[in-house]
Short mmCIF file of C-alpha atoms and ligand atoms in Angstrom, two decimals:
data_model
loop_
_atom_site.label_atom_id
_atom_site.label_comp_id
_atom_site.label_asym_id
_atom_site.label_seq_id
_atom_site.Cartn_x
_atom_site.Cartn_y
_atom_site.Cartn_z
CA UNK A 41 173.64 -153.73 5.78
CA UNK A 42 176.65 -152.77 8.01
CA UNK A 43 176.92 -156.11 9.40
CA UNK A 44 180.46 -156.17 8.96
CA UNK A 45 180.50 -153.23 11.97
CA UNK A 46 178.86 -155.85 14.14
CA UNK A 47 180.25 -157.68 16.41
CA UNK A 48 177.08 -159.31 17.40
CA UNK A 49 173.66 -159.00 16.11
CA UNK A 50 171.39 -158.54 19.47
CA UNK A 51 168.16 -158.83 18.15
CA UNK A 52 166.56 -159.34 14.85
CA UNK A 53 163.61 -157.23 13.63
CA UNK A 54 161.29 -160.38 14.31
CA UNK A 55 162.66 -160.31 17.76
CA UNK A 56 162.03 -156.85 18.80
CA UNK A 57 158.15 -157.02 16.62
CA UNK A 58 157.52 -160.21 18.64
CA UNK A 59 158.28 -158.28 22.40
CA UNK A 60 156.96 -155.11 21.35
CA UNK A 61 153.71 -156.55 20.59
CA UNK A 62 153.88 -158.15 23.94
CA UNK A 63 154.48 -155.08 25.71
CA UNK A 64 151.76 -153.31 23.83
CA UNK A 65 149.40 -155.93 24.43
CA UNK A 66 150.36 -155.17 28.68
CA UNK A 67 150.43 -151.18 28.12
CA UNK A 68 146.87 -151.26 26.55
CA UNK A 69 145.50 -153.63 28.72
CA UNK A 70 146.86 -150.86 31.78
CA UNK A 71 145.36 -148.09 29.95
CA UNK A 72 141.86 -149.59 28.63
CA UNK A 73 139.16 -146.30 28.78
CA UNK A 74 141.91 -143.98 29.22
CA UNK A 75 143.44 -141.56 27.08
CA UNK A 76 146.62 -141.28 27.88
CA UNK A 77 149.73 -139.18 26.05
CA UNK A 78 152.27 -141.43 24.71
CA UNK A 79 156.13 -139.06 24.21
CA UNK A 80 158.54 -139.99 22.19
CA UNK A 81 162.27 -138.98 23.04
CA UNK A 82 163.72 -138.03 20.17
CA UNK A 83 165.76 -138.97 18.72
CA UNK A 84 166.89 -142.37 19.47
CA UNK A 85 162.98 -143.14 20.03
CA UNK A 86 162.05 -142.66 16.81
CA UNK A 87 161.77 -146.16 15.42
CA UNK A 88 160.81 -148.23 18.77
CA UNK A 89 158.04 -145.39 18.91
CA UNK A 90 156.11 -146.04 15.68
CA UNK A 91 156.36 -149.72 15.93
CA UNK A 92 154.93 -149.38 19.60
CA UNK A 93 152.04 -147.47 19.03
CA UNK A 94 150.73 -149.02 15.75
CA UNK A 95 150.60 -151.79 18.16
CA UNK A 96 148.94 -150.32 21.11
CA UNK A 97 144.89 -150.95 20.90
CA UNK A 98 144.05 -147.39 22.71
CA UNK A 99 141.76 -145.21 20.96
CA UNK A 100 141.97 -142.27 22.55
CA UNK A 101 145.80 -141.95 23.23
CA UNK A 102 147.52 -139.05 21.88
CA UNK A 103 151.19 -138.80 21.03
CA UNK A 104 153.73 -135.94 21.31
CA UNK A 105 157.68 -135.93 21.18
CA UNK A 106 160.56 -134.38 23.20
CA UNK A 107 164.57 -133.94 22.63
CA UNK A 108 167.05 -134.87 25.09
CA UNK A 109 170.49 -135.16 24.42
CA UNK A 110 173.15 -136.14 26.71
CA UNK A 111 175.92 -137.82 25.50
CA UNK A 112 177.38 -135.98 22.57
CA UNK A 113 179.56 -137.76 19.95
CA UNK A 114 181.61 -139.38 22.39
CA UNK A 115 180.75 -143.23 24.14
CA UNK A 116 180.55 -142.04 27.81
CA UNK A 117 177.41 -140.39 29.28
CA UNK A 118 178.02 -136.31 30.61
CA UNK A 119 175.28 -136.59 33.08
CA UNK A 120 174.39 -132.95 31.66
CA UNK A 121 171.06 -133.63 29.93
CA UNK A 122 169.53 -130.55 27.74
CA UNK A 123 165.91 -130.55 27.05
CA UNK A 124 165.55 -129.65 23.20
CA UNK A 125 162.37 -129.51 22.45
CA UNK A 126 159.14 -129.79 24.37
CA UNK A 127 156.17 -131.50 23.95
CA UNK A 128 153.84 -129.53 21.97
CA UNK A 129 150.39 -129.58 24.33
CA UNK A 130 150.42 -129.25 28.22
CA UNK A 131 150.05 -132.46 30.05
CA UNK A 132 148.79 -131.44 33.11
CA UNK A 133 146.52 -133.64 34.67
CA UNK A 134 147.06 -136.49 31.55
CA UNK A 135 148.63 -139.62 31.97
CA UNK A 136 151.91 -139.61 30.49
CA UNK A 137 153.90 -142.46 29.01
CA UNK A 138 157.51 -142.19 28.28
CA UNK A 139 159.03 -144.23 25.45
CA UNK A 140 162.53 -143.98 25.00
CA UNK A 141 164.90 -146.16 22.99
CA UNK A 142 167.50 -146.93 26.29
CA UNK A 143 167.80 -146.83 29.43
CA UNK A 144 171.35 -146.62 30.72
CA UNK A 145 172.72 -144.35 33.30
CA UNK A 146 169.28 -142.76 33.81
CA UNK A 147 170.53 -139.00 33.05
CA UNK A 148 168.22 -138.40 30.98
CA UNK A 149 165.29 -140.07 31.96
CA UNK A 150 165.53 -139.19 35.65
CA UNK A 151 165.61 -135.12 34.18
CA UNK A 152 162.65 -135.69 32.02
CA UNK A 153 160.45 -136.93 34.41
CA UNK A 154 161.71 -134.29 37.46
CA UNK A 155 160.99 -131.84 34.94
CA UNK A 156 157.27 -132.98 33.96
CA UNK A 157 156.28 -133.77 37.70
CA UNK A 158 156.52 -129.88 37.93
CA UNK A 159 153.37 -130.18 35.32
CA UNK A 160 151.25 -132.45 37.57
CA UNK A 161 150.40 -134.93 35.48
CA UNK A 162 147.89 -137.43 36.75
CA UNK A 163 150.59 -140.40 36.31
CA UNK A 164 153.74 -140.90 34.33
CA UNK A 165 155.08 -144.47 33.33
CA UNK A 166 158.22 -145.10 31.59
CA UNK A 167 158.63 -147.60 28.09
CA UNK A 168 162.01 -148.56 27.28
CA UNK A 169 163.27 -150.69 24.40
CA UNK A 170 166.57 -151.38 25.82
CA UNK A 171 167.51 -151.69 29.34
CA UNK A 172 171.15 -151.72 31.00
CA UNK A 173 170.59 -151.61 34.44
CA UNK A 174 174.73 -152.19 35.19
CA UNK A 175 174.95 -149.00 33.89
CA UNK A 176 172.51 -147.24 35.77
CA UNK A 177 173.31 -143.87 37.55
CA UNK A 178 170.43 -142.70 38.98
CA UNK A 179 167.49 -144.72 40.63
CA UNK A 180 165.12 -145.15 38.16
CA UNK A 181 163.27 -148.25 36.73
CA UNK A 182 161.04 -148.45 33.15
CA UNK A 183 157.66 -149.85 33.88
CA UNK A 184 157.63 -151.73 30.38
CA UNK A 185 161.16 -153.09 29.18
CA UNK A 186 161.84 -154.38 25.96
CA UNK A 187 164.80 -156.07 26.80
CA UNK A 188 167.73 -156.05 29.23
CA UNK A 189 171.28 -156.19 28.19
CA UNK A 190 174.58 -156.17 28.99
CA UNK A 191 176.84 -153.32 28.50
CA UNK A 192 178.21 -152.83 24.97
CA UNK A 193 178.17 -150.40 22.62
CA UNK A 194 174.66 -150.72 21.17
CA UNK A 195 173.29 -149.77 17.95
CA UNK A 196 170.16 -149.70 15.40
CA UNK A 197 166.78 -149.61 15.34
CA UNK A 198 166.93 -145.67 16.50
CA UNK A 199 170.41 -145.99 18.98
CA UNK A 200 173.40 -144.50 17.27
CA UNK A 201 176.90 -144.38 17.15
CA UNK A 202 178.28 -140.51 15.73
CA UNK A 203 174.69 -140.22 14.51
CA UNK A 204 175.17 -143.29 12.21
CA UNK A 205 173.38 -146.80 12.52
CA UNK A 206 169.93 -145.86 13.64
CA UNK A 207 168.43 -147.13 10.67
CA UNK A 208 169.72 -150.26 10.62
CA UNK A 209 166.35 -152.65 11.20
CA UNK A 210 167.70 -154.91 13.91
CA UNK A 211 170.06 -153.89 17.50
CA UNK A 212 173.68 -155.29 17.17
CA UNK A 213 176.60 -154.11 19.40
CA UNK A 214 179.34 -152.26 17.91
CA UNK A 215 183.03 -153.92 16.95
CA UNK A 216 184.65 -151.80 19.59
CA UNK A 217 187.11 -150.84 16.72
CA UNK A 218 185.12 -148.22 15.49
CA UNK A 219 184.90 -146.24 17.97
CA UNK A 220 188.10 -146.79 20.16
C1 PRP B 25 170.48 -141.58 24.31
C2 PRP B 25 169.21 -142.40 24.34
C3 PRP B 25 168.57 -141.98 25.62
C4 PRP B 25 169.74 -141.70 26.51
C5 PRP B 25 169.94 -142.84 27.46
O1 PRP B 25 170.14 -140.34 23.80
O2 PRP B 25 168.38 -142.13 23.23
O3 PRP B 25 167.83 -140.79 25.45
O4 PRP B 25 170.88 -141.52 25.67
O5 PRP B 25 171.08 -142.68 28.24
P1 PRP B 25 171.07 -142.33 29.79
O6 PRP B 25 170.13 -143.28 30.48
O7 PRP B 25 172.50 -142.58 30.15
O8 PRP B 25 170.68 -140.90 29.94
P2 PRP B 25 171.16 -139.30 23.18
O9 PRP B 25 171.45 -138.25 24.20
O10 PRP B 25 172.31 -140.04 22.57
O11 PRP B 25 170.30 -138.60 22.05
P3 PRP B 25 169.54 -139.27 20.81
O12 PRP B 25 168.23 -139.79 21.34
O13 PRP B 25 169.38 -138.12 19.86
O14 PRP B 25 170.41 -140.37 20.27
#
């Protein structure tokens, strides 16, 4: 589906099942006894999110969602970063992990977590499917990567192009045709 927009397929969906159950075998072996609030950033998190935590062996974890947005329709990060929508219970004093679909410049996930340190939490960690650290902005590392890659314009499984693509089941990069 789409394939011919690819220039390269990145991963295939039995790549990115195979790490994430690796990572959520690590994440619930951190968090055994704990109960800790797992966020979703919507709303390129979307898809990375529900295969994470129907892997994640933690009974008493509860999950909530936020909006960011950043980048607009364009291919080049603002730096602005608007919080949409909030997570729907207080997390003071929880343990708070972040799971976002990328991490590029940082924008947004450097805001995010400025923002809920105001909320003393007792700790926050950071999940990312996709890291680009060549791209990276601000000084911030995920605690739990999925995979690092080079830049290229990256798509599926949540990340979009114009909104488009974030179904698609596995991460290819984008024929730079479409959006040049
Ligand atoms: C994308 C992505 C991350 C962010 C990463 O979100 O989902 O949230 O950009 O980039 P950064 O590290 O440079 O900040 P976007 O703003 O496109 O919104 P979306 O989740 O609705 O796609």
């Amino acid at each position: 589906m789409m394939e011919q927009d690819m220039q390269e397929i990145l991963f295939t969906r039995e790549q990115l099942s195979a790490r994430i159950k690796e990572i959520a075998a690590q994440i619930s072996e951190d968090y055994r006894g704990k109960a800790p609030v797992v966020i979703g950033i919507l709303r390129g998190s979307f898809i990375f999110m529900a295969d994470l935590v129907r892997e994640l062996d933690i009974p008493d974890m509860t999950l909530d969602f936020m909006s960011a947005s950043s980048y607009g329709s364009g291919t080049v990060s603002s730096g602005l970063v608007d919080i949409k929508l909030d997570t729907s219970e207080p997390i003071t004093g929880k343990d708070v992990i972040l799971v976002e679909d990328i991490l590029d410049t940082g924008n947004t996930l450097s805001r995010l977590v400025a923002e809920l340190q105001k909320r003393n939490p007792a700790s926050i960690r950071l999940c990312v499917m996709l890291d680009k650290p060549e791209r990276r902005v601000k000084p911030i590392q995920a605690d739990y990567t999925g995979f690092q890659i080079p830049d290229g314009f990256v798509v599926g499984c949540g990340l979009d192009y114009d909104q488009k693509y974030r179904q698609l089941e596995y991460i290819g990069i984008l024929k730079p045709e479409i959006y040049e």
